[in-house]
Amino acid sequence: MREEHPVYHLSPGLTDSWHIFRYEDVRQLLLSPDVFSSDRGLQGGGDMADANLSFLFNNMISASGDKHRRLRMIANRAFMAKAIEALRPAVQNVVDTRMEIALQTGDFDLVEDFAAQITVAMICEVLGLPPEDMDQIRQWTAVLGDNSGAVTWLPELDPALAERGRLAGGEMTAYFRDFLSRPGWSGEALFAAFRNAGPEGEQLSEAELLSMAMLLLLAGNETTTNLITNFVRLLDAFPDQAARLRADPALADGAVEETLRMRNSIRNIDRFALQDVEMHGVTIPKGARVVVWLTAANRDPAVFDDPDDFKPDRSPNRHLAFGQGAHMCLGAALARMETRTAAHAILTRTSRVELTAPPQLGVNANFDNVTRQMVRF
Ligand code: HEM
């Protein structure tokens, strides 16, 4: 597709969309929010009046222009490098604990018993949610991550799956609403800061506050869980590189970047064309849904030598796994810290990792997600 159909029109019906594959096109497109908007309200689909779904419409990832800038600025403080660096001991602690348990267990599920335990614990720590709620939170986010979230706003694609997502969305919204009205909970100060941080002194609406909490919870665990899992799967697929990494664990950070490039958790993201745009002789019409393939861009041979090879020392490695431009991932520093810490622990504390069953793959077309991967350390 990258070579022959750099702009591909998939039609008709619900999937009517224009697909972009080349690195430079993807980058330029993401850097042009005035032409290709993230505003989900413009895309139609989903029922904005449905209280179970309002979380889809009121967050920064689905907003554009001033609304986006305002919401992002408010959350930014909690994700600045200094704030994330302060989490390092907690990240190390949870990785060490999960490693101890994994080393004492025979076969275990790398996704749920290791990776998700780290990422859910950390996002709960950031948001001030009680550790005893982790299992429930993980269940909701796994349901929303494994496709029902994606089809919730286009329920015609799969009504049963969409309903599961709708219910999980409703339960999570009720869960957060309850906390927000509870005095003295651990996240009170953070959420009070979010609520009152409007640039002109205005407060976030309750819908925006709830939506922010849901976005951070969802974005903060499903993606990084996949990244940790895919790091281990690449060690298995490239045994020579795995041996090299074990001999020199300092290469672990580079290996995590290669995992982001080759097995990015988020395969594609959507935009909405605000005007007719001509690309490679094809006219993308105003109003079109545009699907931006990060995963294809990250293997574009025009930018990456031997793109299908896993090279922990690849330099430079300007992958687009975290997106680009105004919406570039807010949690990239946290995701990197968690995954690098886990990768380092795996390389230094195990002598090999054996995949003891084939992976179970998720059905979400937007995600490179594994729902179960049995392993033995
Ligand atoms: C945005 C990827 C982890 C929070 C994004 C975007 C991508 C992405 C591609 C851009 C979406 C777009 O342009 O439409 C990833 C990957 C992760 C990861 C691959 C892990 C491997 C996290 C974590 C958090 C987070 C740990 C926070 C707790 C966000 C938020 C946005 C975002 C809030 C929206 C930013 C905005 O709209 O301005 N992420 N993410 N992400 N990510 Fe991540």
Coordinates of C-alpha atoms in Angstrom, one line a residue, residues 44-341:
G44 CA -20.8 11.8 13.7
G45 CA -21.5 8.4 15.2
G46 CA -22.0 7.7 18.9
D47 CA -24.7 9.3 20.9
M48 CA -23.5 12.4 22.6
A49 CA -26.6 12.5 24.8
D50 CA -26.0 9.0 26.1
A51 CA -24.5 9.4 29.6
N52 CA -22.5 6.2 29.2
L53 CA -20.8 7.5 26.2
S54 CA -20.1 11.2 27.0
F55 CA -16.6 10.2 28.0
L56 CA -15.9 9.8 24.3
F57 CA -16.6 13.4 23.4
N58 CA -15.3 15.6 26.2
N59 CA -11.6 14.7 26.3
M60 CA -8.6 16.2 24.8
I61 CA -7.9 13.4 22.3
S62 CA -11.3 14.0 20.7
A63 CA -11.1 17.8 20.8
S64 CA -9.4 20.4 18.6
G65 CA -8.3 24.0 18.7
D66 CA -8.8 26.0 21.9
K67 CA -10.7 23.3 23.6
H68 CA -7.9 20.8 23.0
R69 CA -5.2 23.3 24.2
R70 CA -7.2 24.1 27.4
L71 CA -7.7 20.4 28.3
R72 CA -4.1 19.4 27.5
M73 CA -2.6 22.3 29.4
I74 CA -4.6 21.3 32.5
A75 CA -3.4 17.7 32.5
N76 CA 0.1 18.6 31.4
R77 CA 1.4 19.3 34.9
A78 CA 0.7 15.8 36.1
F79 CA 2.8 14.3 33.2
M80 CA 5.7 16.7 33.1
A81 CA 9.1 15.1 33.2
K82 CA 9.7 16.1 36.8
A83 CA 6.4 14.6 38.0
I84 CA 7.1 11.4 36.1
E85 CA 10.6 11.2 37.4
A86 CA 9.2 11.3 41.0
L87 CA 7.3 8.1 40.2
R88 CA 10.5 6.1 39.4
P89 CA 10.8 4.4 42.8
A90 CA 7.2 3.3 42.6
V91 CA 7.7 2.0 39.1
Q92 CA 10.8 0.1 40.2
N93 CA 8.9 -1.3 43.2
V94 CA 6.0 -2.6 41.3
V95 CA 8.3 -4.1 38.6
D96 CA 10.4 -5.8 41.3
T97 CA 7.3 -7.2 43.0
R98 CA 5.9 -8.6 39.8
M99 CA 9.3 -10.1 38.8
E100 CA 9.5 -11.9 42.2
I101 CA 6.1 -13.4 41.6
A102 CA 6.8 -14.3 38.0
L103 CA 10.1 -16.0 38.9
Q104 CA 8.3 -18.1 41.4
T105 CA 5.5 -19.1 39.1
G106 CA 5.6 -21.7 36.3
D107 CA 3.6 -20.7 33.2
F108 CA 1.9 -17.4 33.6
D109 CA 0.0 -14.9 31.4
L110 CA 2.4 -12.1 30.6
V111 CA -0.4 -9.8 29.7
E112 CA -2.6 -9.9 32.8
D113 CA -0.2 -11.3 35.4
F114 CA 2.8 -9.1 34.6
A115 CA 2.4 -6.2 32.2
A116 CA -1.1 -5.0 33.1
Q117 CA -0.2 -5.4 36.8
I118 CA 2.5 -2.8 36.4
T119 CA 0.7 -0.3 34.2
V120 CA -2.6 -0.4 36.1
A121 CA -0.8 0.0 39.4
M122 CA 1.0 3.0 38.1
I123 CA -1.9 4.8 36.5
C124 CA -3.9 4.2 39.8
E125 CA -0.9 5.7 41.6
V126 CA -1.0 8.8 39.3
L127 CA -4.8 9.2 39.6
G128 CA -5.0 8.4 43.3
L129 CA -7.2 5.3 42.9
P130 CA -7.1 2.5 45.5
P131 CA -5.0 -0.5 44.7
E132 CA -7.9 -2.8 45.7
D133 CA -9.9 -1.5 42.7
M134 CA -7.2 -2.6 40.2
D135 CA -8.8 -5.8 39.0
Q136 CA -12.1 -4.1 38.3
I137 CA -10.4 -1.2 36.5
R138 CA -8.4 -3.6 34.4
Q139 CA -11.5 -5.5 33.4
W140 CA -13.2 -2.3 32.2
T141 CA -10.2 -1.0 30.3
A142 CA -9.6 -4.4 28.7
V143 CA -13.2 -4.4 27.4
L144 CA -12.9 -0.9 26.1
G145 CA -9.4 -1.6 24.7
D146 CA -10.4 -4.8 22.9
N147 CA -12.6 -3.2 20.4
S148 CA -15.8 -2.2 22.1
G149 CA -14.3 1.2 22.8
A150 CA -13.6 1.6 19.1
V151 CA -17.1 0.5 18.0
T152 CA -18.9 2.3 20.7
W153 CA -19.2 5.4 18.6
L154 CA -20.2 3.3 15.5
P155 CA -22.5 0.7 17.1
E156 CA -23.7 -0.6 13.8
L157 CA -20.3 -2.3 13.3
D158 CA -21.0 -4.8 16.1
P159 CA -24.0 -4.0 18.3
A160 CA -23.2 -6.7 21.0
L161 CA -19.6 -5.6 21.3
A162 CA -20.6 -1.9 21.3
E163 CA -23.1 -2.6 24.1
R164 CA -20.4 -4.2 26.2
G165 CA -18.3 -1.1 25.8
R166 CA -21.2 1.1 26.5
L167 CA -21.9 -0.7 29.8
A168 CA -18.2 -0.6 30.8
G169 CA -18.1 3.1 29.9
G170 CA -21.2 3.7 32.1
E171 CA -19.8 1.8 35.0
M172 CA -16.4 3.6 34.9
T173 CA -18.2 6.9 34.7
A174 CA -20.3 6.1 37.8
Y175 CA -17.1 4.9 39.6
F176 CA -15.3 8.2 39.0
R177 CA -18.4 10.3 39.7
D178 CA -18.6 8.6 43.1
F179 CA -14.9 9.4 43.9
L180 CA -15.3 13.0 42.8
S181 CA -18.0 13.6 45.4
R182 CA -16.1 11.7 48.2
P183 CA -14.0 14.0 50.5
G184 CA -10.6 12.8 51.5
W185 CA -9.8 10.3 48.7
S186 CA -6.2 10.1 47.5
G187 CA -6.8 11.7 44.1
E188 CA -8.7 14.6 45.6
A189 CA -5.9 17.2 45.2
L190 CA -5.1 16.1 41.7
F191 CA -8.7 16.3 40.5
A192 CA -9.3 19.5 42.4
A193 CA -6.3 20.9 40.5
F194 CA -7.7 19.6 37.2
R195 CA -11.1 21.1 38.0
N196 CA -9.8 24.5 38.8
A197 CA -7.0 24.9 36.3
G198 CA -8.9 26.6 33.5
P199 CA -6.6 29.3 32.0
E200 CA -9.2 32.1 32.6
G201 CA -10.0 30.8 36.1
E202 CA -13.0 28.8 34.8
Q203 CA -13.7 25.3 36.1
L204 CA -13.8 22.1 34.1
S205 CA -17.4 20.9 33.7
E206 CA -18.1 17.6 35.5
A207 CA -18.4 15.9 32.0
E208 CA -14.9 17.1 31.1
L209 CA -13.4 16.1 34.4
L210 CA -14.9 12.6 34.1
S211 CA -13.8 12.3 30.5
M212 CA -10.3 13.3 31.4
A213 CA -10.1 10.7 34.2
M214 CA -11.4 8.0 31.8
L215 CA -9.0 9.0 29.0
L216 CA -6.0 8.9 31.3
L217 CA -7.0 5.5 32.8
L218 CA -7.6 4.0 29.4
A219 CA -4.6 5.5 27.6
G220 CA -2.5 4.8 30.6
N221 CA -2.7 1.0 30.7
E222 CA -3.9 -0.8 27.6
T223 CA -1.1 0.7 25.4
T224 CA 1.8 0.2 27.7
T225 CA 0.6 -3.3 28.6
N226 CA 0.8 -4.2 24.9
L227 CA 4.2 -2.6 24.7
I228 CA 5.7 -4.6 27.5
T229 CA 4.1 -7.8 26.0
N230 CA 5.4 -7.0 22.5
F231 CA 8.9 -6.4 23.8
V232 CA 9.0 -9.9 25.1
R233 CA 7.5 -11.3 21.9
L234 CA 10.3 -9.5 19.9
L235 CA 13.0 -11.1 22.2
D236 CA 11.5 -14.4 21.2
A237 CA 11.3 -13.6 17.5
F238 CA 14.9 -12.3 17.4
P239 CA 17.0 -14.6 19.6
D240 CA 20.3 -13.2 18.4
Q241 CA 19.3 -9.7 19.4
A242 CA 17.9 -11.1 22.7
A243 CA 21.4 -12.6 23.5
R244 CA 23.0 -9.3 22.6
L245 CA 20.6 -7.4 25.0
R246 CA 21.3 -9.8 27.8
A247 CA 25.0 -9.3 27.4
D248 CA 24.5 -5.6 27.3
P249 CA 21.3 -4.5 29.1
A250 CA 22.2 -0.9 28.6
L251 CA 20.7 -1.4 25.1
A252 CA 17.3 -2.0 26.7
D253 CA 16.2 1.6 26.1
G254 CA 16.9 1.3 22.4
A255 CA 15.1 -2.1 22.3
V256 CA 12.0 -0.4 23.8
E257 CA 12.1 2.2 21.0
E258 CA 12.4 -0.6 18.4
T259 CA 9.4 -2.3 20.0
L260 CA 7.5 1.0 19.7
R261 CA 8.5 1.3 16.1
M262 CA 7.8 -2.3 15.0
R263 CA 4.9 -3.3 17.2
N264 CA 3.3 -0.1 18.1
S265 CA 0.4 -0.6 20.4
I266 CA -1.7 1.9 18.4
R267 CA -1.8 0.9 14.7
N268 CA -3.8 3.7 13.4
I269 CA -5.5 6.9 14.5
D270 CA -8.3 8.9 12.9
R271 CA -8.6 12.4 11.6
F272 CA -11.4 14.3 9.9
A273 CA -10.7 16.4 6.7
L274 CA -11.9 20.0 7.1
Q275 CA -11.4 20.8 3.4
D276 CA -10.7 19.0 0.1
V277 CA -7.0 17.9 0.1
E278 CA -5.0 16.6 -2.9
M279 CA -2.4 14.0 -2.1
H280 CA -0.5 11.9 -4.6
G281 CA -3.1 12.6 -7.2
V282 CA -6.0 11.6 -5.0
T283 CA -8.6 14.1 -3.7
I284 CA -9.5 13.5 -0.1
P285 CA -12.9 15.3 0.1
K286 CA -14.0 17.7 2.9
G287 CA -15.8 15.7 5.5
A288 CA -13.8 12.5 4.9
R289 CA -12.7 10.2 7.7
V290 CA -8.9 9.8 7.3
V291 CA -7.1 6.8 8.8
V292 CA -3.5 7.5 9.6
W293 CA -1.4 4.3 9.7
L294 CA 1.4 4.8 12.3
T295 CA 2.4 1.2 12.0
A296 CA 3.0 1.5 8.2
A297 CA 4.9 4.8 8.6
N298 CA 7.1 3.2 11.2
R299 CA 8.3 0.6 8.7
D300 CA 8.7 3.0 5.8
P301 CA 12.0 1.9 4.0
A302 CA 12.4 5.5 2.9
V303 CA 13.1 6.4 6.5
F304 CA 14.2 3.1 8.3
D305 CA 16.9 0.8 6.9
D306 CA 15.9 -2.8 7.0
P307 CA 12.6 -1.8 8.6
D308 CA 11.5 -5.4 9.4
D309 CA 14.7 -6.0 11.5
F310 CA 14.7 -5.5 15.3
K311 CA 17.8 -3.3 15.9
P312 CA 18.1 -2.1 19.5
D313 CA 20.9 0.3 18.5
R314 CA 19.0 1.9 15.6
S315 CA 20.0 5.5 15.5
P316 CA 18.2 7.8 14.9
N317 CA 14.9 6.1 15.5
R318 CA 12.3 8.7 14.8
H319 CA 9.3 6.4 15.0
L320 CA 5.8 7.9 15.2
A321 CA 4.4 5.5 17.8
F322 CA 3.4 8.3 20.1
G323 CA 2.0 10.3 17.2
Q324 CA 3.2 13.8 16.3
G325 CA 2.1 17.4 16.7
A326 CA -0.5 18.9 19.0
H327 CA -1.9 15.5 20.1
M328 CA 1.4 13.7 20.6
C329 CA 1.1 11.3 23.5
L330 CA 0.9 13.0 26.9
G331 CA 2.0 9.8 28.7
A332 CA 5.0 8.9 26.6
A333 CA 7.5 9.6 29.5
L334 CA 5.5 7.4 31.8
A335 CA 5.1 4.6 29.2
R336 CA 8.8 4.7 28.5
M337 CA 9.8 4.6 32.2
E338 CA 7.5 1.6 32.9
T339 CA 8.6 -0.4 29.8
R340 CA 12.3 0.4 30.2
T341 CA 12.2 -0.6 33.8

